[in-house]
Amino acid sequence: LLALTQATREINRADKVPEGEIRNLKVVTAFRAVTFHYYIEKKYPDIEQVRNHVEELRWSTPALKKMMARRIWESDGNHLTSSQSIDDKVDGIIATRFPDQMHYFGKDFEPSVDFFFKLAGYRPRQIFQLWQDCAEHAGKKDLTFQAILAEENIMEGFKKYTMGTLPKDVGEE
């Protein structure tokens, strides 16, 4: 990973491009935050020079909802063309699969998809894993995006999710 980071940096240096070579080339490498923190940031000899070029990608709640709505929409056999948009239908589409509210340790989450995002740390890969675990409990293991989830499915899916993503001793608690 260090070599890849260094190579990216060197390729992007304009003064290193040989005469007659491609000058409008920009190389980008992407790492998960945890990978960057543990394997790059701590071991890179001149991290401050690299840090100027680091950009963090964070998903907003509306962007996550749109992503989920598109998965649901397409799993129902709908196809989006370039001229179509589901932006005005996002909440309605999500409501076809998730309960209106979630109750967890005395706290209400409305809409319940906000609870879902918090459980998965607003990370798409984790959201899909949690969604798959909930769908499995709802009897739709192979049809994740078609599963209509009840509060119980989400809670049971969350139990399975924590056992698979957290260290064993923490997940069991």
PDB file of C-alpha atoms in Angstrom:
ATOM      1  CA  LEU A   1       0.000   0.000   0.000  1.00  0.00           C
ATOM      2  CA  LEU A   2       2.853   2.354   0.741  1.00  0.00           C
ATOM      3  CA  ALA A   3       4.360   1.654  -2.676  1.00  0.00           C
ATOM      4  CA  LEU A   4       0.992   2.292  -4.364  1.00  0.00           C
ATOM      5  CA  THR A   5       0.622   5.589  -2.515  1.00  0.00           C
ATOM      6  CA  GLN A   6       4.146   6.630  -3.430  1.00  0.00           C
ATOM      7  CA  ALA A   7       3.673   5.620  -7.076  1.00  0.00           C
ATOM      8  CA  THR A   8       0.462   7.640  -7.298  1.00  0.00           C
ATOM      9  CA  ARG A   9       2.214  10.658  -5.891  1.00  0.00           C
ATOM     10  CA  GLU A  10       5.129  10.336  -8.304  1.00  0.00           C
ATOM     11  CA  ILE A  11       2.917   9.802 -11.364  1.00  0.00           C
ATOM     12  CA  ASN A  12       0.931  12.927 -10.538  1.00  0.00           C
ATOM     13  CA  ARG A  13       3.997  15.160 -10.287  1.00  0.00           C
ATOM     14  CA  ALA A  14       3.938  17.301 -13.428  1.00  0.00           C
ATOM     15  CA  ASP A  15       7.715  17.850 -13.418  1.00  0.00           C
ATOM     16  CA  LYS A  16       8.273  14.073 -13.732  1.00  0.00           C
ATOM     17  CA  VAL A  17       6.353  13.627 -17.021  1.00  0.00           C
ATOM     18  CA  PRO A  18       8.811  12.825 -19.838  1.00  0.00           C
ATOM     19  CA  GLU A  19       8.628  14.876 -23.026  1.00  0.00           C
ATOM     20  CA  GLY A  20       5.999  13.531 -25.435  1.00  0.00           C
ATOM     21  CA  GLU A  21       4.112  11.559 -22.761  1.00  0.00           C
ATOM     22  CA  ILE A  22       0.521  12.032 -21.590  1.00  0.00           C
ATOM     23  CA  ARG A  23       0.375  15.216 -19.523  1.00  0.00           C
ATOM     24  CA  ASN A  24      -3.312  15.324 -18.662  1.00  0.00           C
ATOM     25  CA  LEU A  25      -3.303  12.114 -16.674  1.00  0.00           C
ATOM     26  CA  LYS A  26      -4.376  12.126 -13.037  1.00  0.00           C
ATOM     27  CA  VAL A  27      -4.096   8.942 -10.985  1.00  0.00           C
ATOM     28  CA  VAL A  28      -6.234   8.496  -7.887  1.00  0.00           C
ATOM     29  CA  THR A  29      -5.992   5.792  -5.247  1.00  0.00           C
ATOM     30  CA  ALA A  30      -8.781   5.113  -2.806  1.00  0.00           C
ATOM     31  CA  PHE A  31      -8.487   3.484   0.593  1.00  0.00           C
ATOM     32  CA  ARG A  32     -11.035   2.843   3.282  1.00  0.00           C
ATOM     33  CA  ALA A  33     -10.484   5.207   6.212  1.00  0.00           C
ATOM     34  CA  VAL A  34      -9.425   2.419   8.545  1.00  0.00           C
ATOM     35  CA  THR A  35      -6.871   1.169   6.000  1.00  0.00           C
ATOM     36  CA  PHE A  36      -5.469   4.647   5.529  1.00  0.00           C
ATOM     37  CA  HIS A  37      -5.232   5.237   9.267  1.00  0.00           C
ATOM     38  CA  TYR A  38      -3.595   1.932  10.233  1.00  0.00           C
ATOM     39  CA  TYR A  39      -1.458   1.122   7.213  1.00  0.00           C
ATOM     40  CA  ILE A  40      -0.628   4.366   5.475  1.00  0.00           C
ATOM     41  CA  GLU A  41      -0.836   7.260   7.899  1.00  0.00           C
ATOM     42  CA  LYS A  42       1.232   5.611  10.643  1.00  0.00           C
ATOM     43  CA  LYS A  43       3.940   4.222   8.368  1.00  0.00           C
ATOM     44  CA  TYR A  44       4.349   6.783   5.611  1.00  0.00           C
ATOM     45  CA  PRO A  45       7.643   8.656   6.034  1.00  0.00           C
ATOM     46  CA  ASP A  46       6.353  12.062   4.883  1.00  0.00           C
ATOM     47  CA  ILE A  47       2.624  11.823   5.584  1.00  0.00           C
ATOM     48  CA  GLU A  48       2.211  15.603   5.848  1.00  0.00           C
ATOM     49  CA  GLN A  49       3.058  15.922   2.151  1.00  0.00           C
ATOM     50  CA  VAL A  50       0.398  13.337   1.309  1.00  0.00           C
ATOM     51  CA  ARG A  51      -2.238  14.703   3.701  1.00  0.00           C
ATOM     52  CA  ASN A  52      -2.692  17.801   1.506  1.00  0.00           C
ATOM     53  CA  HIS A  53      -4.049  15.519  -1.206  1.00  0.00           C
ATOM     54  CA  VAL A  54      -6.283  13.345   0.979  1.00  0.00           C
ATOM     55  CA  GLU A  55      -9.994  13.783   0.495  1.00  0.00           C
ATOM     56  CA  GLU A  56     -12.501  12.030   2.711  1.00  0.00           C
ATOM     57  CA  LEU A  57     -15.707  10.751   1.211  1.00  0.00           C
ATOM     58  CA  ARG A  58     -18.658  10.911   3.569  1.00  0.00           C
ATOM     59  CA  TRP A  59     -22.193   9.928   2.615  1.00  0.00           C
ATOM     60  CA  SER A  60     -25.039  12.227   3.583  1.00  0.00           C
ATOM     61  CA  THR A  61     -28.397  10.863   4.717  1.00  0.00           C
ATOM     62  CA  PRO A  62     -30.174  12.074   1.531  1.00  0.00           C
ATOM     63  CA  ALA A  63     -27.500  10.421  -0.657  1.00  0.00           C
ATOM     64  CA  LEU A  64     -27.829   7.130   1.254  1.00  0.00           C
ATOM     65  CA  LYS A  65     -31.618   7.256   0.979  1.00  0.00           C
ATOM     66  CA  LYS A  66     -31.380   7.851  -2.762  1.00  0.00           C
ATOM     67  CA  MET A  67     -28.999   4.910  -3.135  1.00  0.00           C
ATOM     68  CA  MET A  68     -31.344   2.630  -1.174  1.00  0.00           C
ATOM     69  CA  ALA A  69     -34.403   3.835  -3.082  1.00  0.00           C
ATOM     70  CA  ARG A  70     -32.702   3.050  -6.389  1.00  0.00           C
ATOM     71  CA  ARG A  71     -31.895  -0.490  -5.240  1.00  0.00           C
ATOM     72  CA  ILE A  72     -35.498  -1.022  -4.181  1.00  0.00           C
ATOM     73  CA  TRP A  73     -36.878   0.584  -7.354  1.00  0.00           C
ATOM     74  CA  GLU A  74     -34.769  -1.609  -9.629  1.00  0.00           C
ATOM     75  CA  SER A  75     -35.425  -4.777  -7.603  1.00  0.00           C
ATOM     76  CA  ASP A  76     -39.126  -4.238  -8.324  1.00  0.00           C
ATOM     77  CA  GLY A  77     -38.392  -4.522 -12.040  1.00  0.00           C
ATOM     78  CA  ASN A  78     -38.314  -0.787 -12.745  1.00  0.00           C
ATOM     79  CA  HIS A  79     -35.480   0.610 -14.805  1.00  0.00           C
ATOM     80  CA  LEU A  80     -34.271   4.176 -14.761  1.00  0.00           C
ATOM     81  CA  THR A  81     -33.445   5.893 -18.011  1.00  0.00           C
ATOM     82  CA  SER A  82     -31.184   8.921 -18.172  1.00  0.00           C
ATOM     83  CA  SER A  83     -34.212  11.219 -18.259  1.00  0.00           C
ATOM     84  CA  GLN A  84     -35.931   9.641 -15.247  1.00  0.00           C
ATOM     85  CA  SER A  85     -35.395  10.561 -11.647  1.00  0.00           C
ATOM     86  CA  ILE A  86     -36.732   9.094  -8.459  1.00  0.00           C
ATOM     87  CA  ASP A  87     -35.550  12.013  -6.325  1.00  0.00           C
ATOM     88  CA  ASP A  88     -39.107  13.120  -5.530  1.00  0.00           C
ATOM     89  CA  LYS A  89     -40.130   9.548  -4.623  1.00  0.00           C
ATOM     90  CA  VAL A  90     -37.266   8.493  -2.338  1.00  0.00           C
ATOM     91  CA  ASP A  91     -39.108   8.567   0.989  1.00  0.00           C
ATOM     92  CA  GLY A  92     -42.155   6.837  -0.495  1.00  0.00           C
ATOM     93  CA  ILE A  93     -40.054   4.078  -2.033  1.00  0.00           C
ATOM     94  CA  ILE A  94     -38.157   3.451   1.215  1.00  0.00           C
ATOM     95  CA  ALA A  95     -41.463   3.389   3.121  1.00  0.00           C
ATOM     96  CA  THR A  96     -42.488   0.322   1.094  1.00  0.00           C
ATOM     97  CA  ARG A  97     -39.723  -1.699   2.791  1.00  0.00           C
ATOM     98  CA  PHE A  98     -39.132  -0.171   6.218  1.00  0.00           C
ATOM     99  CA  PRO A  99     -41.467   0.451   9.167  1.00  0.00           C
ATOM    100  CA  ASP A 100     -42.389   4.042   9.958  1.00  0.00           C
ATOM    101  CA  GLN A 101     -40.693   3.960  13.355  1.00  0.00           C
ATOM    102  CA  MET A 102     -38.144   1.985  15.330  1.00  0.00           C
ATOM    103  CA  HIS A 103     -38.084   1.792  19.092  1.00  0.00           C
ATOM    104  CA  TYR A 104     -34.708   0.996  20.589  1.00  0.00           C
ATOM    105  CA  PHE A 105     -33.856   1.296  24.285  1.00  0.00           C
ATOM    106  CA  GLY A 106     -36.640   3.820  24.857  1.00  0.00           C
ATOM    107  CA  LYS A 107     -35.720   6.013  21.908  1.00  0.00           C
ATOM    108  CA  ASP A 108     -37.909   6.463  18.825  1.00  0.00           C
ATOM    109  CA  PHE A 109     -36.382   6.734  15.394  1.00  0.00           C
ATOM    110  CA  GLU A 110     -38.574   8.184  12.700  1.00  0.00           C
ATOM    111  CA  PRO A 111     -38.153   7.259   9.949  1.00  0.00           C
ATOM    112  CA  SER A 112     -36.737   3.880  10.863  1.00  0.00           C
ATOM    113  CA  VAL A 113     -34.201   4.079   8.049  1.00  0.00           C
ATOM    114  CA  ASP A 114     -32.353   6.702  10.138  1.00  0.00           C
ATOM    115  CA  PHE A 115     -31.898   4.017  12.807  1.00  0.00           C
ATOM    116  CA  PHE A 116     -30.583   1.728  10.087  1.00  0.00           C
ATOM    117  CA  PHE A 117     -27.997   4.312   9.008  1.00  0.00           C
ATOM    118  CA  LYS A 118     -26.824   4.894  12.571  1.00  0.00           C
ATOM    119  CA  LEU A 119     -26.380   1.167  13.176  1.00  0.00           C
ATOM    120  CA  ALA A 120     -24.219   0.874  10.066  1.00  0.00           C
ATOM    121  CA  GLY A 121     -22.228   4.038  10.684  1.00  0.00           C
ATOM    122  CA  TYR A 122     -23.509   5.715   7.480  1.00  0.00           C
ATOM    123  CA  ARG A 123     -21.241   3.423   5.428  1.00  0.00           C
ATOM    124  CA  PRO A 124     -22.829   1.889   2.303  1.00  0.00           C
ATOM    125  CA  ARG A 125     -21.052  -1.472   2.551  1.00  0.00           C
ATOM    126  CA  GLN A 126     -22.182  -1.868   6.156  1.00  0.00           C
ATOM    127  CA  ILE A 127     -25.721  -0.749   5.292  1.00  0.00           C
ATOM    128  CA  PHE A 128     -25.969  -3.471   2.645  1.00  0.00           C
ATOM    129  CA  GLN A 129     -24.639  -6.096   5.059  1.00  0.00           C
ATOM    130  CA  LEU A 130     -27.144  -5.089   7.736  1.00  0.00           C
ATOM    131  CA  TRP A 131     -29.936  -4.980   5.136  1.00  0.00           C
ATOM    132  CA  GLN A 132     -29.019  -8.487   3.988  1.00  0.00           C
ATOM    133  CA  ASP A 133     -29.025  -9.784   7.581  1.00  0.00           C
ATOM    134  CA  CYS A 134     -32.469  -8.248   8.183  1.00  0.00           C
ATOM    135  CA  ALA A 135     -33.828  -9.627   4.900  1.00  0.00           C
ATOM    136  CA  GLU A 136     -32.581 -13.095   5.837  1.00  0.00           C
ATOM    137  CA  HIS A 137     -34.579 -12.915   9.066  1.00  0.00           C
ATOM    138  CA  ALA A 138     -37.600 -11.806   7.032  1.00  0.00           C
ATOM    139  CA  GLY A 139     -37.251 -14.928   4.870  1.00  0.00           C
ATOM    140  CA  LYS A 140     -35.885 -13.105   1.814  1.00  0.00           C
ATOM    141  CA  LYS A 141     -32.216 -14.062   1.977  1.00  0.00           C
ATOM    142  CA  ASP A 142     -31.741 -13.995  -1.804  1.00  0.00           C
ATOM    143  CA  LEU A 143     -34.081 -11.034  -2.377  1.00  0.00           C
ATOM    144  CA  THR A 144     -32.563  -8.469  -0.019  1.00  0.00           C
ATOM    145  CA  PHE A 145     -34.023  -5.369  -1.638  1.00  0.00           C
ATOM    146  CA  GLN A 146     -37.483  -6.890  -1.974  1.00  0.00           C
ATOM    147  CA  ALA A 147     -37.827  -7.781   1.702  1.00  0.00           C
ATOM    148  CA  ILE A 148     -40.482  -5.844   3.591  1.00  0.00           C
ATOM    149  CA  LEU A 149     -38.912  -5.379   6.995  1.00  0.00           C
ATOM    150  CA  ALA A 150     -40.758  -5.212  10.275  1.00  0.00           C
ATOM    151  CA  GLU A 151     -39.186  -3.820  13.427  1.00  0.00           C
ATOM    152  CA  GLU A 152     -38.518  -7.383  14.621  1.00  0.00           C
ATOM    153  CA  ASN A 153     -36.626  -8.206  11.396  1.00  0.00           C
ATOM    154  CA  ILE A 154     -34.399  -5.185  11.869  1.00  0.00           C
ATOM    155  CA  MET A 155     -33.657  -6.050  15.500  1.00  0.00           C
ATOM    156  CA  GLU A 156     -32.869  -9.691  14.701  1.00  0.00           C
ATOM    157  CA  GLY A 157     -30.825  -8.671  11.680  1.00  0.00           C
ATOM    158  CA  PHE A 158     -28.946  -6.230  13.887  1.00  0.00           C
ATOM    159  CA  LYS A 159     -28.065  -9.057  16.289  1.00  0.00           C
ATOM    160  CA  LYS A 160     -26.630 -11.121  13.439  1.00  0.00           C
ATOM    161  CA  TYR A 161     -24.868  -8.076  11.995  1.00  0.00           C
ATOM    162  CA  THR A 162     -23.126  -7.278  15.277  1.00  0.00           C
ATOM    163  CA  MET A 163     -21.979 -10.878  15.673  1.00  0.00           C
ATOM    164  CA  GLY A 164     -20.417 -10.734  12.213  1.00  0.00           C
ATOM    165  CA  THR A 165     -18.874  -7.267  12.278  1.00  0.00           C
ATOM    166  CA  LEU A 166     -17.781  -6.726  15.864  1.00  0.00           C
ATOM    167  CA  PRO A 167     -15.172  -8.687  17.776  1.00  0.00           C
ATOM    168  CA  LYS A 168     -16.799 -11.841  19.185  1.00  0.00           C
ATOM    169  CA  ASP A 169     -16.775 -10.780  22.840  1.00  0.00           C
ATOM    170  CA  VAL A 170     -18.328  -7.363  22.038  1.00  0.00           C
ATOM    171  CA  GLY A 171     -20.892  -8.807  19.581  1.00  0.00           C
ATOM    172  CA  GLU A 172     -22.162 -11.289  22.161  1.00  0.00           C
ATOM    173  CA  GLU A 173     -22.971  -8.499  24.614  1.00  0.00           C
TER     174      GLU A 173
END
